[in-house]
């Protein structure tokens, strides 16, 4: 004779009501699992964007170079080539990408626009952005002064200038001495990022082009890409300790969008999760209260036969756990099916704040996460059953059985 | 004959102040070992109240009583629960079998509560099932049984642990004559075999006639004892 079997028979005996409760819990769990699966994949995507665009560890120099005036306050990092070579020897490092920020006006014929430009390593730069920077233009390194250097433009900037692949454009800016400087470049293609500030105003050209235009090989930052993101903090600490007067940050310190979106989503899903837990708590309380009400005579009989109240409570808690177990199993299967369905359907999310493009909805399916969440719900169900039995399972044996 | 249950001026009142009802007035009697005693009286005379006190379900408001020399009037709820578990068997009017338990489990339940080993339980329960002609019903749930079978399971559950005292509150009231008499027959047989004292509330003359002795309750007072 086993308590488990008896609890199971009791649960089955209550049929319809149990099924309703079971469905409430299963649907609640599904909402939690699909919602959090989406949330976690969004966090991952935003982290991915941050890491791909800025690197895992970012080296900058915040002390303005006194030799540089005017608009070139951002080009402070000098002698970076030595640092780059030494970083290449570190086996944790995959790439070390220099980036020189500069700004000015770009024109084509009588059309012109303000730009925010980057001088980049033309070979390596386009290997790190993955799906977050899409272009079919190839930025060739500028090897001889006889050739026209290449430029790639944010898609919207290209549209503003009415420029297409192969067009010649002029970059106007001031060099490090404060003198006007300009260079003719050829459009190798537009690029899309989905972020309007970038697509409307940014351009990229090779580092050598920028050096010629500005008459300095200083850069704004060195972006260090690692094999494993977990090594970021260690590499940061190492660099910070060996470099004087230089700022070394990890991607997390610069991932503004990630932190902003995470704060919003955490709050939304926190509230949602809380509401679902309350609903489950109430559903189980209700089911158990009704079961106790219907089984008053049975409780009185068990009590007359000398069963301790704690044993009687335990039976109802066991029943709640069984309902919880069945419901969470159903909920996990539902979540698995729905998540896979959404992932296969390749549905798109509307653009998040600060973006013009939506992104494909992807729902994470993680069994440890599923099991932990289910266990949490079963604990909530057991707790609800405990409080309910404690509140209503006291019976007057004589009056109930008379 | 050793005395089992002894009541001395036991009273029971319900409610407070103006609404107070005294259901039992200073009841005194003794129930000898192995005695089969009927409590007779019309509805509302206090039979159930008396049986609930003797069965340690409710405490008395005043008076003393003891089972086999152990004073019972002062026991708290928990101690009464333990006493019921160990020493007292109950036969209920509506049988009160546990719906989710099979015949076997219903009968085995009191032994399980008392921590008897599984092997011993199986031995005892199966023996009694055979004895009561219920062995073919062992795996059935109460709802699959006839009224007479349910009564027999109820009687078996009360006696399986060989209690000192068996309390039966109108055991035959929900049965037809034939089954009621069969049930009583069985209770008498087990009373002789197991030596338990029986306290039976009834107003069925057939039942009362087959008891060793009867006491009569009227408005909560003890009348003639024969
Ligand atoms: N729990 C109770 N609360 C208040 N009054 C009760 C309670 N139980 C019984 N009584 C009263 O006590 C008296 C005796 O009842 P009871 O012992 O059930 O009689 P019987 O079993 O002989 O029909 C009745 O007047 C009944 O109304
Ligand atoms: Mg009665």
XYZ file of C-alpha atoms and ligand atoms in Angstrom:
656
model
C 0.000 0.000 0.000
C 1.575 3.273 -1.013
C 0.599 6.861 -0.318
C 1.624 7.772 -3.817
C -0.837 5.356 -5.394
C -3.634 6.562 -3.129
C -2.842 10.207 -3.922
C -2.872 9.331 -7.611
C -6.290 7.682 -7.299
C -7.610 10.739 -5.485
C -6.285 13.050 -8.190
C -7.856 10.914 -10.917
C -11.114 10.757 -8.968
C -11.387 14.566 -9.136
C -11.111 14.466 -12.929
C -12.500 17.600 -14.506
C -11.441 20.007 -11.801
C -7.935 18.643 -11.760
C -7.705 18.949 -15.532
C -8.644 22.630 -15.338
C -5.975 23.293 -12.732
C -3.509 21.240 -14.692
C -4.139 23.288 -17.813
C -3.805 26.581 -15.935
C -0.416 25.524 -14.602
C 0.707 24.078 -17.934
C -0.234 27.238 -19.841
C 1.360 29.417 -17.156
C 4.567 27.425 -17.363
C 4.513 27.620 -21.153
C 4.189 31.407 -20.982
C 7.121 31.525 -18.561
C 9.342 29.208 -20.569
C 8.613 30.655 -24.012
C 8.827 34.215 -22.638
C 12.091 33.650 -20.863
C 13.453 31.644 -23.784
C 12.808 34.651 -25.989
C 14.229 37.040 -23.409
C 17.429 35.046 -23.025
C 17.954 34.795 -26.767
C 17.411 38.560 -27.075
C 20.008 39.197 -24.366
C 22.398 36.937 -26.196
C 21.797 38.718 -29.500
C 22.385 42.126 -27.904
C 25.531 40.909 -26.216
C 26.625 39.493 -29.522
C 26.054 42.851 -31.237
C 28.005 44.648 -28.520
C 30.914 42.228 -28.680
C 31.042 42.112 -32.439
C 30.930 45.862 -32.944
C 33.291 46.914 -30.159
C 35.391 43.852 -29.427
C 35.692 41.997 -26.127
C 38.273 44.348 -24.689
C 38.615 47.950 -25.827
C 41.721 50.068 -25.388
C 41.367 53.866 -25.605
C 43.365 56.850 -24.446
C 41.233 59.492 -22.812
C 44.052 62.015 -22.472
C 43.955 64.394 -25.434
C 47.176 64.563 -27.389
C 48.337 68.215 -27.058
C 49.713 68.026 -30.567
C 46.272 67.398 -31.963
C 43.838 70.232 -32.186
C 40.289 70.889 -33.228
C 38.184 67.994 -34.361
C 40.800 65.345 -33.709
C 40.374 65.023 -29.976
C 39.355 61.409 -30.574
C 42.646 60.311 -32.087
C 44.680 59.895 -28.926
C 46.095 56.405 -29.120
C 49.617 56.537 -30.477
C 52.204 53.804 -30.737
C 49.412 51.225 -30.816
C 51.256 49.026 -33.290
C 53.589 47.786 -30.522
C 50.626 46.910 -28.330
C 48.961 45.175 -31.268
C 52.010 43.000 -31.964
C 52.363 42.027 -28.327
C 48.652 41.184 -28.129
C 48.932 38.917 -31.135
C 51.292 36.759 -29.092
C 48.584 36.181 -26.476
C 46.908 32.912 -27.399
C 43.554 34.105 -26.070
C 43.469 36.818 -28.732
C 41.977 36.276 -32.197
C 42.103 39.770 -33.675
C 43.274 43.226 -32.701
C 41.474 45.824 -34.779
C 42.535 49.481 -34.846
C 39.808 52.055 -35.421
C 40.371 55.747 -36.137
C 37.308 57.927 -35.701
C 37.074 61.113 -37.718
C 34.339 63.313 -39.032
C 33.710 65.773 -41.787
C 31.622 66.336 -44.886
C 31.205 63.949 -47.753
C 30.084 65.195 -51.144
C 29.138 63.925 -54.520
C 28.636 66.623 -57.113
C 26.406 69.234 -55.478
C 25.111 66.848 -52.777
C 26.857 66.731 -49.420
C 26.301 65.342 -45.928
C 27.970 65.213 -42.567
C 29.691 61.891 -41.846
C 31.131 60.077 -38.893
C 33.884 57.922 -40.241
C 36.125 55.099 -39.149
C 39.463 54.162 -40.493
C 39.657 50.398 -40.212
C 41.818 47.417 -41.008
C 40.248 46.764 -44.403
C 41.007 43.042 -44.394
C 40.033 42.099 -40.852
C 37.257 44.545 -40.006
C 34.530 42.841 -42.017
C 35.196 39.461 -40.455
C 33.907 40.388 -37.036
C 30.449 41.880 -37.542
C 28.706 38.767 -38.758
C 25.020 39.292 -39.499
C 24.988 42.680 -37.800
C 26.745 44.518 -40.639
C 25.678 43.404 -44.075
C 27.480 44.573 -47.208
C 28.566 43.196 -50.525
C 31.183 45.890 -50.999
C 34.835 44.957 -50.606
C 37.061 47.564 -48.978
C 40.464 47.105 -50.551
C 43.529 48.349 -48.707
C 44.971 51.494 -50.223
C 48.386 50.444 -51.355
C 49.662 53.031 -53.813
C 48.908 56.759 -53.975
C 48.107 56.345 -57.692
C 44.958 54.414 -56.893
C 41.715 55.882 -55.588
C 41.048 54.585 -52.055
C 37.802 52.701 -51.344
C 35.042 53.746 -49.009
C 31.898 51.942 -47.756
C 28.909 54.034 -46.676
C 25.983 53.498 -44.369
C 23.103 52.559 -46.674
C 21.044 55.638 -45.862
C 24.041 57.957 -46.290
C 24.637 56.464 -49.742
C 20.986 57.055 -50.563
C 21.170 60.662 -49.344
C 24.096 61.266 -51.678
C 22.436 59.270 -54.415
C 25.701 57.349 -54.656
C 26.037 53.860 -56.094
C 28.892 51.407 -56.314
C 31.825 52.795 -58.292
C 30.896 56.478 -57.812
C 33.630 58.918 -56.856
C 33.068 60.936 -53.687
C 35.080 63.534 -51.783
C 35.820 63.540 -48.069
C 36.457 66.996 -46.573
C 37.911 67.388 -43.107
C 40.676 69.115 -41.149
C 44.015 67.431 -40.620
C 45.905 67.343 -37.317
C 47.418 70.746 -37.999
C 43.968 72.296 -38.391
C 44.372 72.651 -42.125
C 41.626 71.764 -44.603
C 42.240 68.411 -46.157
C 40.353 66.358 -48.688
C 40.603 63.130 -50.593
C 38.699 61.509 -53.425
C 37.380 58.057 -52.691
C 35.469 55.432 -54.605
C 32.266 53.851 -53.254
C 32.828 50.096 -52.829
C 29.293 49.575 -51.602
C 26.711 50.460 -48.948
C 26.244 48.570 -45.661
C 23.249 47.928 -43.418
C 23.287 47.632 -39.643
C 19.682 48.361 -38.763
C 20.742 51.115 -36.383
C 19.691 54.496 -37.866
C 22.522 56.593 -36.388
C 24.974 54.295 -38.086
C 23.201 53.770 -41.384
C 22.419 57.501 -41.794
C 25.841 58.992 -41.120
C 28.666 56.522 -40.934
C 31.313 55.454 -43.381
C 34.402 53.295 -43.297
C 37.638 53.487 -45.190
C 41.053 51.962 -44.731
C 43.299 53.134 -41.951
C 45.935 54.267 -44.473
C 43.386 56.581 -46.121
C 42.626 58.200 -42.787
C 46.309 58.501 -41.943
C 46.955 60.323 -45.202
C 43.920 62.552 -44.833
C 44.671 63.552 -41.243
C 48.452 63.275 -41.327
C 48.595 61.051 -38.235
C 48.646 57.354 -37.632
C 47.068 57.778 -34.205
C 43.836 55.878 -33.713
C 40.828 56.158 -31.385
C 40.669 52.617 -30.085
C 42.050 49.134 -30.355
C 39.309 46.509 -30.321
C 40.547 43.182 -29.075
C 38.614 40.077 -30.106
C 39.084 36.952 -27.997
C 38.397 33.273 -28.544
C 36.253 33.191 -25.433
C 34.257 36.054 -24.028
C 34.847 34.708 -20.512
C 38.477 35.784 -20.797
C 37.498 39.459 -21.239
C 37.929 40.493 -17.612
C 41.281 38.720 -17.271
C 42.663 40.351 -20.416
C 41.327 43.731 -19.308
C 43.014 43.455 -15.913
C 46.288 42.351 -17.465
C 46.313 45.275 -19.912
C 45.155 47.841 -17.393
C 47.999 46.881 -15.083
C 50.641 47.051 -17.796
C 49.482 50.200 -19.580
C 49.823 53.549 -17.893
C 47.310 56.297 -18.533
C 45.358 54.132 -20.953
C 41.717 53.149 -20.517
C 40.900 49.452 -20.905
C 37.263 48.408 -20.843
C 35.377 45.180 -21.401
C 32.509 44.908 -23.868
C 30.050 44.883 -20.986
C 31.100 48.330 -19.857
C 30.291 49.693 -23.297
C 27.192 47.618 -24.134
C 24.651 50.385 -23.557
C 21.811 48.977 -25.626
C 22.167 45.577 -23.991
C 21.911 47.042 -20.520
C 18.978 49.275 -21.462
C 16.955 46.517 -23.102
C 17.815 44.048 -20.342
C 16.530 46.462 -17.707
C 13.213 46.823 -19.550
C 12.765 43.121 -20.298
C 13.772 42.038 -16.813
C 11.028 44.196 -15.399
C 8.399 43.012 -17.905
C 9.178 39.348 -17.377
C 9.559 39.796 -13.648
C 6.015 41.154 -13.427
C 4.719 38.513 -15.816
C 6.414 35.717 -13.889
C 5.038 37.003 -10.614
C 1.487 37.160 -12.003
C 1.774 33.614 -13.345
C 3.023 32.348 -9.997
C 0.100 34.044 -8.240
C -2.372 32.492 -10.698
C -0.868 29.055 -10.136
C -0.917 29.582 -6.393
C -4.610 30.506 -6.502
C -5.528 27.660 -8.845
C -3.901 25.065 -6.599
C -5.338 26.636 -3.436
C -8.779 26.509 -4.987
C -8.451 22.917 -6.159
C -7.174 21.698 -2.833
C -9.797 23.669 -0.882
C -12.543 22.100 -2.992
C -11.021 18.643 -2.620
C -10.906 19.081 1.144
C -14.475 20.300 1.165
C -15.671 17.309 -0.847
C -13.697 14.875 1.281
C -14.657 16.145 4.711
C -16.078 12.779 5.742
C -12.970 11.028 4.548
C -10.745 13.400 6.508
C -12.891 12.907 9.613
C -12.704 9.129 9.169
C -8.925 9.143 8.795
C -8.757 11.319 11.864
C -11.099 9.012 13.846
C -8.865 6.083 12.929
C -5.996 7.919 14.582
C -4.232 9.539 11.627
C -2.137 12.527 12.689
C -3.183 15.835 11.095
C 0.290 16.190 9.559
C -0.229 12.908 7.681
C -3.568 14.163 6.356
C -1.970 17.459 5.266
C 0.849 15.539 3.616
C -1.636 13.568 1.519
C -3.106 16.738 0.057
C 0.328 18.256 -0.517
C 1.325 15.054 -2.299
C -1.765 15.376 -4.495
C -0.835 18.983 -5.309
C 2.687 17.853 -6.210
C 1.296 15.166 -8.501
C -0.929 17.707 -10.247
C 2.082 20.025 -10.465
C 4.254 17.267 -11.894
C 1.727 16.309 -14.561
C 1.060 19.964 -15.387
C 4.718 20.954 -15.662
C 5.457 17.918 -17.832
C 2.658 18.993 -20.140
C 3.868 22.618 -19.951
C 7.430 21.670 -20.875
C 6.251 19.662 -23.864
C 4.008 22.538 -24.945
C 6.873 25.023 -24.576
C 9.177 22.777 -26.526
C 6.660 22.431 -29.357
C 5.750 26.130 -29.463
C 9.376 27.300 -29.253
C 10.405 24.996 -32.059
C 7.394 26.121 -34.087
C 8.293 29.798 -33.672
C 11.947 29.152 -34.461
C 11.046 27.265 -37.615
C 8.487 29.868 -38.715
C 11.230 32.557 -38.642
C 8.835 35.199 -37.362
C 10.214 38.737 -37.041
C 10.152 40.960 -33.961
C 9.361 44.657 -34.408
C 12.398 46.923 -34.138
C 13.575 47.458 -30.552
C 14.301 50.985 -29.306
C 17.164 52.549 -31.286
C 16.774 50.207 -34.244
C 15.035 50.508 -37.596
C 14.911 46.810 -38.299
C 13.277 44.013 -36.421
C 15.106 40.806 -35.812
C 14.124 37.163 -36.162
C 12.389 35.767 -33.089
C 14.435 33.002 -31.621
C 13.346 31.111 -28.518
C 15.931 29.316 -26.459
C 15.118 25.786 -25.367
C 17.205 24.808 -22.388
C 16.250 21.676 -20.452
C 18.031 22.712 -17.239
C 16.103 25.969 -17.393
C 12.866 24.067 -18.073
C 13.449 21.705 -15.165
C 14.392 24.432 -12.697
C 11.330 26.515 -13.603
C 9.086 23.445 -13.337
C 10.547 22.540 -9.965
C 9.848 26.091 -8.815
C 6.204 25.798 -9.885
C 5.816 22.459 -8.117
C 7.205 24.048 -4.968
C 4.677 26.887 -5.321
C 1.902 24.284 -5.762
C 3.046 22.345 -2.689
C 3.227 25.548 -0.659
C -0.276 26.585 -1.770
C -1.574 23.125 -0.802
C 0.151 23.332 2.555
C -1.366 26.724 3.383
C -4.807 25.586 2.226
C -4.858 22.318 4.167
C -3.482 24.061 7.206
C -6.306 26.592 6.933
C -9.275 24.349 6.124
C -8.467 20.703 6.876
C -9.359 20.883 10.570
C -12.597 19.012 11.045
C -14.917 18.277 13.870
C -14.908 14.497 13.544
C -18.094 13.922 15.522
C -20.140 16.477 13.635
C -18.826 15.436 10.218
C -19.523 11.750 10.688
C -22.859 11.998 12.534
C -13.917 -10.385 34.724
C -11.429 -7.533 34.320
C -13.001 -4.139 33.886
C -12.144 -2.372 30.659
C -14.007 0.896 30.382
C -15.207 2.759 33.450
C -17.200 6.008 33.421
C -17.825 8.056 36.584
C -20.237 11.006 36.404
C -19.312 11.919 32.837
C -21.162 14.995 31.487
C -21.056 16.723 28.167
C -22.465 20.119 27.218
C -22.342 21.936 23.924
C -22.325 25.725 23.423
C -22.035 28.510 25.987
C -24.258 30.369 28.471
C -27.853 30.697 27.261
C -27.319 28.413 24.274
C -25.798 25.669 26.348
C -27.187 22.189 25.747
C -26.291 19.415 28.125
C -26.255 16.253 26.031
C -25.070 13.951 28.830
C -25.799 14.219 32.568
C -23.371 12.503 34.940
C -23.211 9.152 33.198
C -21.628 6.289 35.131
C -21.268 2.691 33.987
C -18.649 0.078 33.362
C -17.963 -2.045 30.342
C -16.328 -5.362 31.183
C -13.647 -7.064 29.142
C -15.182 -8.796 26.152
C -18.613 -7.433 26.937
C -21.046 -6.669 24.119
C -23.012 -3.671 25.405
C -25.901 -1.903 23.686
C -26.664 1.778 24.237
C -30.344 2.212 23.573
C -32.368 5.398 23.285
C -34.380 7.545 20.919
C -32.820 9.937 18.483
C -31.259 12.921 20.247
C -30.916 11.104 23.561
C -27.139 11.402 23.551
C -25.988 8.016 22.228
C -23.532 9.441 19.717
C -22.240 11.945 22.230
C -21.534 9.128 24.684
C -19.826 6.981 22.045
C -17.690 9.894 20.871
C -16.460 10.398 24.418
C -15.798 6.686 24.966
C -14.113 6.515 21.558
C -11.867 9.480 22.497
C -13.140 11.576 19.611
C -14.503 14.291 21.926
C -13.455 15.063 25.494
C -16.119 15.149 28.242
C -17.036 18.460 29.907
C -16.906 16.907 33.371
C -16.377 13.572 35.072
C -13.772 10.850 34.881
C -13.324 7.762 32.802
C -10.602 5.261 32.201
C -9.730 2.446 29.875
C -8.036 -0.517 31.534
C -6.976 1.717 34.391
C -5.597 4.559 32.264
C -7.348 7.865 32.999
C -8.671 9.370 29.762
C -10.523 12.564 30.759
C -7.439 14.776 30.704
C -5.893 13.615 27.423
C -5.165 16.320 24.876
C -6.107 16.119 21.193
C -2.864 14.503 20.166
C -2.894 11.908 22.912
C -6.514 11.044 22.106
C -5.529 10.590 18.470
C -2.763 8.178 19.495
C -5.128 6.260 21.757
C -7.684 5.920 18.982
C -4.953 4.689 16.677
C -3.727 2.000 19.071
C -6.649 0.886 21.230
C -9.986 1.654 19.605
C -11.783 0.286 16.583
C -14.642 2.175 14.928
C -17.577 0.827 12.971
C -19.477 3.644 11.313
C -23.106 3.899 10.317
C -22.233 4.734 6.709
C -19.148 2.476 6.793
C -16.899 5.420 5.854
C -14.487 3.419 3.745
C -11.771 5.529 2.114
C -12.839 5.793 -1.546
C -9.307 5.936 -2.943
C -8.224 2.812 -1.072
C -8.896 -0.761 -2.158
C -10.569 -3.245 0.172
C -7.129 -4.513 1.136
C -5.787 -1.027 1.789
C -8.818 0.042 3.809
C -8.411 -2.931 6.116
C -4.615 -2.655 6.242
C -4.710 1.076 7.029
C -4.965 0.834 10.875
C -2.011 -1.565 10.911
C 0.010 0.730 8.674
C -0.718 3.638 11.032
C 0.588 1.540 13.905
C 3.843 0.852 12.120
C 3.321 -2.870 11.626
C 5.690 -4.496 9.149
C 4.390 -4.989 5.599
C 4.768 -8.781 5.756
C 2.800 -9.048 8.966
C 0.119 -6.720 7.554
C -0.260 -8.911 4.486
C -0.571 -12.015 6.618
C -3.154 -10.542 8.999
C -5.241 -8.813 6.350
C -5.396 -11.786 4.028
C -6.355 -14.088 6.863
C -9.220 -11.808 7.855
C -10.271 -11.338 4.217
C -10.562 -15.103 3.829
C -12.371 -15.364 7.128
C -14.928 -12.756 5.971
C -15.336 -14.099 2.464
C -13.860 -10.950 0.935
C -10.629 -12.287 -0.508
C -11.914 -12.116 -4.092
C -12.690 -8.412 -3.477
C -9.265 -7.479 -2.124
C -8.265 -5.266 -5.048
C -11.667 -3.608 -5.488
C -12.484 -0.039 -4.581
C -15.385 0.627 -2.156
C -17.618 1.952 -4.931
C -17.465 -1.491 -6.578
C -18.846 -3.250 -3.473
C -22.371 -4.015 -2.334
C -23.721 -2.525 0.905
C -23.209 -5.766 2.795
C -19.639 -6.089 1.566
C -18.885 -2.529 2.583
C -20.167 -3.234 6.050
C -17.946 -6.282 6.308
C -14.918 -4.280 5.186
C -15.805 -1.649 7.789
C -16.020 -4.309 10.508
C -12.749 -5.869 9.364
C -11.030 -2.459 9.464
C -12.235 -1.929 13.037
C -11.002 -5.310 14.244
C -7.810 -5.930 12.262
C -5.591 -4.371 14.939
C -7.353 -6.338 17.728
C -8.390 -3.257 19.688
C -9.384 -3.289 23.339
C -12.581 -1.405 22.581
C -14.836 -1.312 19.532
C -17.248 1.577 19.083
C -20.187 1.072 16.718
C -22.636 3.954 16.266
C -25.854 2.579 14.733
C -23.916 0.042 12.640
C -26.976 -1.458 11.006
C -28.962 1.688 10.330
C -28.049 1.984 6.646
C -28.519 -1.695 5.808
C -31.451 -3.957 5.060
C -32.374 -6.533 7.693
C -30.570 -9.438 6.182
C -27.260 -7.597 5.923
C -27.681 -5.876 9.255
C -28.095 -9.225 10.946
C -25.189 -10.764 9.091
C -23.048 -7.843 10.205
C -24.100 -8.234 13.799
C -23.440 -11.955 13.611
C -19.924 -11.208 12.434
C -19.338 -8.646 15.168
C -20.394 -11.181 17.801
C -18.118 -13.833 16.351
C -15.149 -11.497 16.343
C -16.068 -10.276 19.804
C -15.758 -13.855 21.038
C -12.629 -14.624 19.031
C -10.694 -11.424 19.674
C -12.035 -10.653 23.123
C -12.625 -6.955 22.431
C -15.290 -5.020 24.338
C -18.065 -3.623 22.138
C -20.091 -0.470 22.743
C -22.970 -0.333 20.273
C -25.481 2.465 19.896
C -28.721 1.275 18.341
C -32.454 1.437 18.454
C -32.877 -1.747 16.424
C -34.511 -4.347 18.754
C -32.851 -7.160 16.830
C -29.438 -5.715 17.621
C -30.271 -4.901 21.216
C -31.653 -8.367 21.894
C -28.418 -9.969 20.820
C -26.222 -7.918 23.150
C -24.999 -9.154 26.535
C -26.457 -6.176 28.265
C -28.061 -2.830 27.440
C -28.094 0.605 29.016
C -30.791 3.103 28.179
C -30.315 6.812 27.535
C -33.141 9.305 27.753
C -32.470 13.019 27.363
C -28.863 12.472 28.267
C -29.639 10.594 31.470
C -28.965 6.942 32.164
C -32.115 4.858 32.632
C -32.570 1.210 33.347
C -29.713 -1.174 32.837
C -30.561 -4.773 32.086
N -21.598 19.181 18.122
C -22.756 19.475 18.742
N -23.032 20.763 19.028
C -24.164 21.073 19.667
N -25.080 20.195 20.030
C -24.874 18.884 19.775
C -23.679 18.466 19.104
N -23.714 17.124 18.978
C -24.889 16.725 19.552
N -25.564 17.781 20.021
C -26.839 17.704 20.729
O -26.703 16.797 21.766
C -27.895 16.014 21.886
C -27.560 14.562 21.751
O -27.196 14.279 20.433
P -26.633 12.867 19.923
O -25.597 12.431 20.904
O -26.237 12.978 18.541
O -27.919 11.947 20.074
P -28.239 10.519 19.375
O -26.969 10.003 18.819
O -28.775 9.695 20.478
O -29.247 10.778 18.337
C -28.834 16.502 20.816
O -29.749 17.429 21.395
C -27.935 17.186 19.836
O -28.626 18.253 19.210
Mg -26.474 9.381 16.860
